[in-house]
mmCIF file of C-alpha atoms in Angstrom:
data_model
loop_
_atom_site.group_PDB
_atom_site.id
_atom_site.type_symbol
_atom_site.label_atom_id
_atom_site.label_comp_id
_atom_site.label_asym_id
_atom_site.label_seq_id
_atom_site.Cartn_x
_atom_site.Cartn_y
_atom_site.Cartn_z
ATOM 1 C CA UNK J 224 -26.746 -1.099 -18.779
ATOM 2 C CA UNK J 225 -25.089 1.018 -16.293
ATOM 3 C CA UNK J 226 -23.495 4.217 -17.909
ATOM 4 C CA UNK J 227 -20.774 4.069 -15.428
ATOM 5 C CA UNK J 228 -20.035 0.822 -16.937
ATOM 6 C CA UNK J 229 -18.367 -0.216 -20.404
ATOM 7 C CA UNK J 230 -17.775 -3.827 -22.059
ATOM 8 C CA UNK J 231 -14.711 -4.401 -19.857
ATOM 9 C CA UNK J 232 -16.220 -3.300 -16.920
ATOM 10 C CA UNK J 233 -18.639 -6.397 -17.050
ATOM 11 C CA UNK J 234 -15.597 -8.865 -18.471
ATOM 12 C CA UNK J 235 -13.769 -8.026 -15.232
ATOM 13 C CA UNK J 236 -17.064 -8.057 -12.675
ATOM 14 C CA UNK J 237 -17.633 -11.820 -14.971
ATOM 15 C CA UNK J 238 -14.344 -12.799 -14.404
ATOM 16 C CA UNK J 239 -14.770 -11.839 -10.437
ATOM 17 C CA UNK J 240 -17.317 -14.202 -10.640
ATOM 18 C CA UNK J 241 -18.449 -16.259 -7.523
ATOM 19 C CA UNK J 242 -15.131 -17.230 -6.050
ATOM 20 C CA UNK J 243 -13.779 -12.939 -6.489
ATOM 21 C CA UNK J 244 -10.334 -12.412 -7.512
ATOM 22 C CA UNK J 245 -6.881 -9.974 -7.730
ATOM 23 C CA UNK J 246 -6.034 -7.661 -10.688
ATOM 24 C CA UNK J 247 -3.322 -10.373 -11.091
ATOM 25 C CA UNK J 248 -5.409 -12.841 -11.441
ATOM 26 C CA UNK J 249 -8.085 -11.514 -13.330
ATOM 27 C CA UNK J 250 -4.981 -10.614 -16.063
ATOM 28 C CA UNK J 251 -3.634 -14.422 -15.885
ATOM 29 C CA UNK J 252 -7.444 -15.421 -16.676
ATOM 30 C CA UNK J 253 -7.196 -13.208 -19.736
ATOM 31 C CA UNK J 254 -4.476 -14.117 -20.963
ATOM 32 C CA UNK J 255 -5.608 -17.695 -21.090
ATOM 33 C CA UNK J 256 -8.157 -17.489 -23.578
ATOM 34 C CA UNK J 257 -10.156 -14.644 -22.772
ATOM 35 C CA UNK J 258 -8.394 -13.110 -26.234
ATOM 36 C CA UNK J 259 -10.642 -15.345 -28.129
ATOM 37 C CA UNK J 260 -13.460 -13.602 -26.963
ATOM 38 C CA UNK J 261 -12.928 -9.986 -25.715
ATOM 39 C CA UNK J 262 -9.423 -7.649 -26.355
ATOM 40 C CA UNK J 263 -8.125 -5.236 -23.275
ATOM 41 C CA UNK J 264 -5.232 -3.745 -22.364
ATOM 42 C CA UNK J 265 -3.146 -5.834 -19.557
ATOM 43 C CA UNK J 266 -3.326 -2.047 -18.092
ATOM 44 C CA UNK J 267 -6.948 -1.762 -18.735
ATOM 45 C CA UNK J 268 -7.562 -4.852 -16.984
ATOM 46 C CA UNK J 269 -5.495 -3.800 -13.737
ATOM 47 C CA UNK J 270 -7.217 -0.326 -13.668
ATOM 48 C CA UNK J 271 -10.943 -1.817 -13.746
ATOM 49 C CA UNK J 272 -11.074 -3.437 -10.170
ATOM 50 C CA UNK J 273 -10.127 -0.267 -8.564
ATOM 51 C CA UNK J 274 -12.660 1.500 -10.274
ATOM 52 C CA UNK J 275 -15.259 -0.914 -10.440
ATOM 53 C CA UNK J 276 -14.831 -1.247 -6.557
ATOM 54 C CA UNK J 277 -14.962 2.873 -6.096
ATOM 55 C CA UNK J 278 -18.337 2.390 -7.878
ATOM 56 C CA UNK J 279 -19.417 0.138 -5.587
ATOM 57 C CA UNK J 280 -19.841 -3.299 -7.741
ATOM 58 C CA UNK J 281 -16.975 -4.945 -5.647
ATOM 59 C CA UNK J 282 -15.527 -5.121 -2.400
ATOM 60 C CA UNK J 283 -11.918 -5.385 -1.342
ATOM 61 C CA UNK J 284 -9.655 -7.082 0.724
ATOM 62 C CA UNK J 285 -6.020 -7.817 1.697
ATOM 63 C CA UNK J 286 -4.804 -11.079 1.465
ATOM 64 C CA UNK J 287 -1.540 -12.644 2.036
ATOM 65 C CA UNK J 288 0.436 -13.393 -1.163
ATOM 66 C CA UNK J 289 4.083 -14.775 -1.336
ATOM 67 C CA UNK J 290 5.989 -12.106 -1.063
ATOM 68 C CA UNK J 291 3.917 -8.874 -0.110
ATOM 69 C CA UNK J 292 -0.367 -8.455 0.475
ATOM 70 C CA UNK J 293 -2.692 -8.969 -2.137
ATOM 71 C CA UNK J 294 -5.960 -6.920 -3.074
ATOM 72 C CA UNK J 295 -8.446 -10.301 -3.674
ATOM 73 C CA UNK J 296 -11.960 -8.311 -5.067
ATOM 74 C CA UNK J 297 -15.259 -9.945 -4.663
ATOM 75 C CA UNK J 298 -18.692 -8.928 -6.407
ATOM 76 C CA UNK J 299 -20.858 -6.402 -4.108
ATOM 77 C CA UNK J 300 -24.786 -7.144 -4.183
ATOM 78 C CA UNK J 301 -24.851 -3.694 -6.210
ATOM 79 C CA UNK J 302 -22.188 -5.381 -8.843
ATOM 80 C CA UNK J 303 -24.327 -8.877 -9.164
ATOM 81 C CA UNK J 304 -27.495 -6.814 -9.840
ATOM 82 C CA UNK J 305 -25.592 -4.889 -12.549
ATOM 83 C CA UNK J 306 -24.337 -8.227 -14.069
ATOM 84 C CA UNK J 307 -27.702 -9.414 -14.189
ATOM 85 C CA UNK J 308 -29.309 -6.971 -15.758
ATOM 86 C CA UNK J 309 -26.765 -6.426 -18.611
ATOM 87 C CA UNK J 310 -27.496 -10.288 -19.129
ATOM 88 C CA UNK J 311 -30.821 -9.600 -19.852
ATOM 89 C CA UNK J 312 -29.852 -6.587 -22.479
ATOM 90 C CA UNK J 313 -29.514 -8.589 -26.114
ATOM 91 C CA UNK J 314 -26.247 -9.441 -27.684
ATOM 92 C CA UNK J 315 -25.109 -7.783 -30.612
ATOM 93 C CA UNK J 316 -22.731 -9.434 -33.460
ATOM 94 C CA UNK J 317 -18.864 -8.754 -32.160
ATOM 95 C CA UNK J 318 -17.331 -6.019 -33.619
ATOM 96 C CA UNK J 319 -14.233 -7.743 -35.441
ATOM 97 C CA UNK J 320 -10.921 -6.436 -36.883
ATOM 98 C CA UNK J 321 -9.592 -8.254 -38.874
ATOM 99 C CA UNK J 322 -6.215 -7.699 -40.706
ATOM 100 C CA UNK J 323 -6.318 -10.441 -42.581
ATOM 101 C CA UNK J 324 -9.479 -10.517 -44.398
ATOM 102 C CA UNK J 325 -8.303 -6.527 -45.440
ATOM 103 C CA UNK J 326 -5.045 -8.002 -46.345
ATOM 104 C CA UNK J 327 -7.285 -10.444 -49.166
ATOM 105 C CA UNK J 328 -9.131 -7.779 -49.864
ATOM 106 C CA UNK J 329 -6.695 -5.422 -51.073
ATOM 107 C CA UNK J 330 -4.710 -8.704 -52.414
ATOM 108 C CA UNK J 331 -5.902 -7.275 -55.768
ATOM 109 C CA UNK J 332 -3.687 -4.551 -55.263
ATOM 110 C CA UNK J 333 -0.015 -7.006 -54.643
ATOM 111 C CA UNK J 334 2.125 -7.080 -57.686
ATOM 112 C CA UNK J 335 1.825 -10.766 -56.389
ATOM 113 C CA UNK J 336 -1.211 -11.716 -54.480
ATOM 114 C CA UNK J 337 0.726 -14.749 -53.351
ATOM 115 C CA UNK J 338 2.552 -12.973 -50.913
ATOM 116 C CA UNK J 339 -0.751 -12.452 -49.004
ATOM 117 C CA UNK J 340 -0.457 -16.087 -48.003
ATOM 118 C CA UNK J 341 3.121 -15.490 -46.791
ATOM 119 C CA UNK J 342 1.307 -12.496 -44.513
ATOM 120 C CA UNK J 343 -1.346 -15.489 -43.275
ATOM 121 C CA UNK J 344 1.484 -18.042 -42.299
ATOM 122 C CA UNK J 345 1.841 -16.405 -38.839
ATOM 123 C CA UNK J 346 -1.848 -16.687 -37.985
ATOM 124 C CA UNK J 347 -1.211 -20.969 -38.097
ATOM 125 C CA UNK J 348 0.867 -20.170 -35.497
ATOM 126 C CA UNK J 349 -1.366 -17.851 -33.697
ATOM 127 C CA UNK J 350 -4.306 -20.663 -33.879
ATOM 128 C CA UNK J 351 -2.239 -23.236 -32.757
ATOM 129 C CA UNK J 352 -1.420 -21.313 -29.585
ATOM 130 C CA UNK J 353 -5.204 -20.467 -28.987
ATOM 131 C CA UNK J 354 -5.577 -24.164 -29.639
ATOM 132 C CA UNK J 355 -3.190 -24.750 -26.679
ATOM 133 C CA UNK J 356 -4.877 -22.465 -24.369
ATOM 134 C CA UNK J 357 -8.162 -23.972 -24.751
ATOM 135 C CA UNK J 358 -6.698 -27.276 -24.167
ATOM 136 C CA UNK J 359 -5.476 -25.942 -20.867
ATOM 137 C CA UNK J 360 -8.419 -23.902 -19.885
ATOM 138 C CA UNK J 361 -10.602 -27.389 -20.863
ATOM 139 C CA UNK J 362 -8.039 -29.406 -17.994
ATOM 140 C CA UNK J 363 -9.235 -26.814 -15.286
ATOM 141 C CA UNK J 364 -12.941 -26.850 -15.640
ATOM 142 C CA UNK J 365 -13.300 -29.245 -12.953
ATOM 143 C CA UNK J 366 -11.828 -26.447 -10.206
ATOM 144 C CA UNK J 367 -14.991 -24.464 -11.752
ATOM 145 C CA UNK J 368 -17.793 -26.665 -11.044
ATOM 146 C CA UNK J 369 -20.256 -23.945 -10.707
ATOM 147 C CA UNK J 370 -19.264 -22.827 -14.310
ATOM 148 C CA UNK J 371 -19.084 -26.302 -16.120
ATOM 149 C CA UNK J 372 -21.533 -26.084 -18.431
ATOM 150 C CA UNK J 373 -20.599 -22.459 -19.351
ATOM 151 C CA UNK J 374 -17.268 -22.824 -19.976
ATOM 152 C CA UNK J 375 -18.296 -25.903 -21.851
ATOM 153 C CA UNK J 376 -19.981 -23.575 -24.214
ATOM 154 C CA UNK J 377 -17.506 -21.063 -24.258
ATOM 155 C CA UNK J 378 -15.047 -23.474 -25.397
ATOM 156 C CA UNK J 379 -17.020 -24.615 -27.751
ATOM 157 C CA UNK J 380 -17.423 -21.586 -29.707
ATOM 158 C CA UNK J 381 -13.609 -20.759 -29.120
ATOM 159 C CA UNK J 382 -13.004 -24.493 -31.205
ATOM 160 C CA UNK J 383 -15.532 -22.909 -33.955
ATOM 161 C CA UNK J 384 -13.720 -19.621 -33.969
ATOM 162 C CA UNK J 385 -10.349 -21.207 -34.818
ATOM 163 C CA UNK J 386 -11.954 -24.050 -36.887
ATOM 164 C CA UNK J 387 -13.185 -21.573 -39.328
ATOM 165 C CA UNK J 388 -9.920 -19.440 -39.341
ATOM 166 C CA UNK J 389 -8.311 -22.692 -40.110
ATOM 167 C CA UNK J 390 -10.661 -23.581 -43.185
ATOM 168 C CA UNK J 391 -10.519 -20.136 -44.559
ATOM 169 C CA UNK J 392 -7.132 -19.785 -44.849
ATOM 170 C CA UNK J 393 -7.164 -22.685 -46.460
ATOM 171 C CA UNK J 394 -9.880 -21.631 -49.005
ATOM 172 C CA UNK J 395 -7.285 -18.445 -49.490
ATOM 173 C CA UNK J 396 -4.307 -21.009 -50.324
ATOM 174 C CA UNK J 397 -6.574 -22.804 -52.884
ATOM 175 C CA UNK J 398 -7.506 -19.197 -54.533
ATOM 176 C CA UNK J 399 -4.658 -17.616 -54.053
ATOM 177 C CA UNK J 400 -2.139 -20.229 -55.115
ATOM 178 C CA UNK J 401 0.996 -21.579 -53.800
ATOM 179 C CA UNK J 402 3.024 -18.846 -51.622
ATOM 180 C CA UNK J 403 5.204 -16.331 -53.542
ATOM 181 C CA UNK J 404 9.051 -17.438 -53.729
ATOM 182 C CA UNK J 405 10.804 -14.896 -51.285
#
C-alpha cells in the first residue's frame, strides 16, 4: 500500500471506478450507502480528488454542468495499479464504534437500565433509512453492469449488517425489559 495513500484515498479512487467521476458525485455516492461500509467527512471526500489527482492516480477534466463547469476525475494507469495492488494486501476486521453496545455495557451503571432501550429507539429509525438506501442503490445496479455482481455482494452484506442490528436490539429488549416510563 502506497504511503501517500490512506483508507479514503482508495474509497474515492474505488468510487472513480471505470466510468471516473466529480467530487459531487463521488459525495452523492456516499451518501447513498457508502455509510454502511466506510465513514468520511463530506469535506474529506471533496478534498481527496484534488489530492489524489496531484499524486498522479487521476486525471482531470472540465465538463459542462448546469449552471457552471464541472471537474469529472478519471483513474490514471498509476491510480489503477495502486488499486490493484492494495486489493491484493489482506483485509483486516473493520474497526467499529459503536455507541450502542457501550451504552449496554455500562447499562449496569443506569439507575434504570431500561432507559438504554429508550437510547436504542433511534437506531430503528436509522436502519430503516439504510434499509431505504439499499433499496435504491439495488434499483440502479443495472446502470452498473460492469459492477453487478459486486454490488450484488456488497448489498448483501449491507442486508446482514442491518439484519443483525435488528436482532440484537431485539435480544436487548428481551434482557433489558420493557422501556422505562419517561
Amino acid at each position: 500500500m502506497s504511503t501517500d495513500l490512506t483508507g479514503l484515498s482508495y474509497v474515492v479512487l474505488n468510487l472513480v471506478g471505470r466510468n471516473g467521476a466529480g467530487p459531487h458525485d463521488l459525495v452523492g455516492m456516499a451518501r447513498r450507502g457508502q455509510r454502511l461500509y466506510w465513514a468520511g467527512a463530506e469535506s474529506k471526500i471533496y478534498a481527496q480528488p484534488k489530492r489524489l489527482a496531484e499524486l498522479g492516480y487521476l486525471t482531470s477534466e472540465k465538463t459542462p454542468g448546469k449552471t457552471r463547469e464541472r471537474t469529472h476525475y478519471r483513474l490514471t494507469e498509476k491510480g489503477v495499479h495502486a488499486v490493484q495492488a492494495w486489493l491484493a494486501l489482506p483485509s483486516r476486521f473493520p474497526r467499529i464504534q459503536s455507541e450502542a453496545a457501550i451504552r449496554v455495557q455500562a447499562s449496569d451503571l443506569a439507575e434504570d437500565p431500561r432507559v438504554i432501550l429508550e437510547s436504542l429507539r433511534p437506531l430503528r429509525d436509522d436502519i430503516a433509512e439504510l434499509e431505504a438506501i439499499l433499496d435504491e442503490s439495488e434499483r440502479r445496479e443495472p446502470q452498473f453492469p460492469h459492477r453487478r455482481r459486486q454490488l450484488r455482494l456488497l448489498h448483501s452484506l449491507g442486508r446482514r449488517i442491518l439484519r443483525a442490528h435488528l436482532e440484537w436490539i431485539e435480544e436487548v429488549e428481551q434482557e433489558l425489559g420493557p422501556p422505562a416510563s419517561p
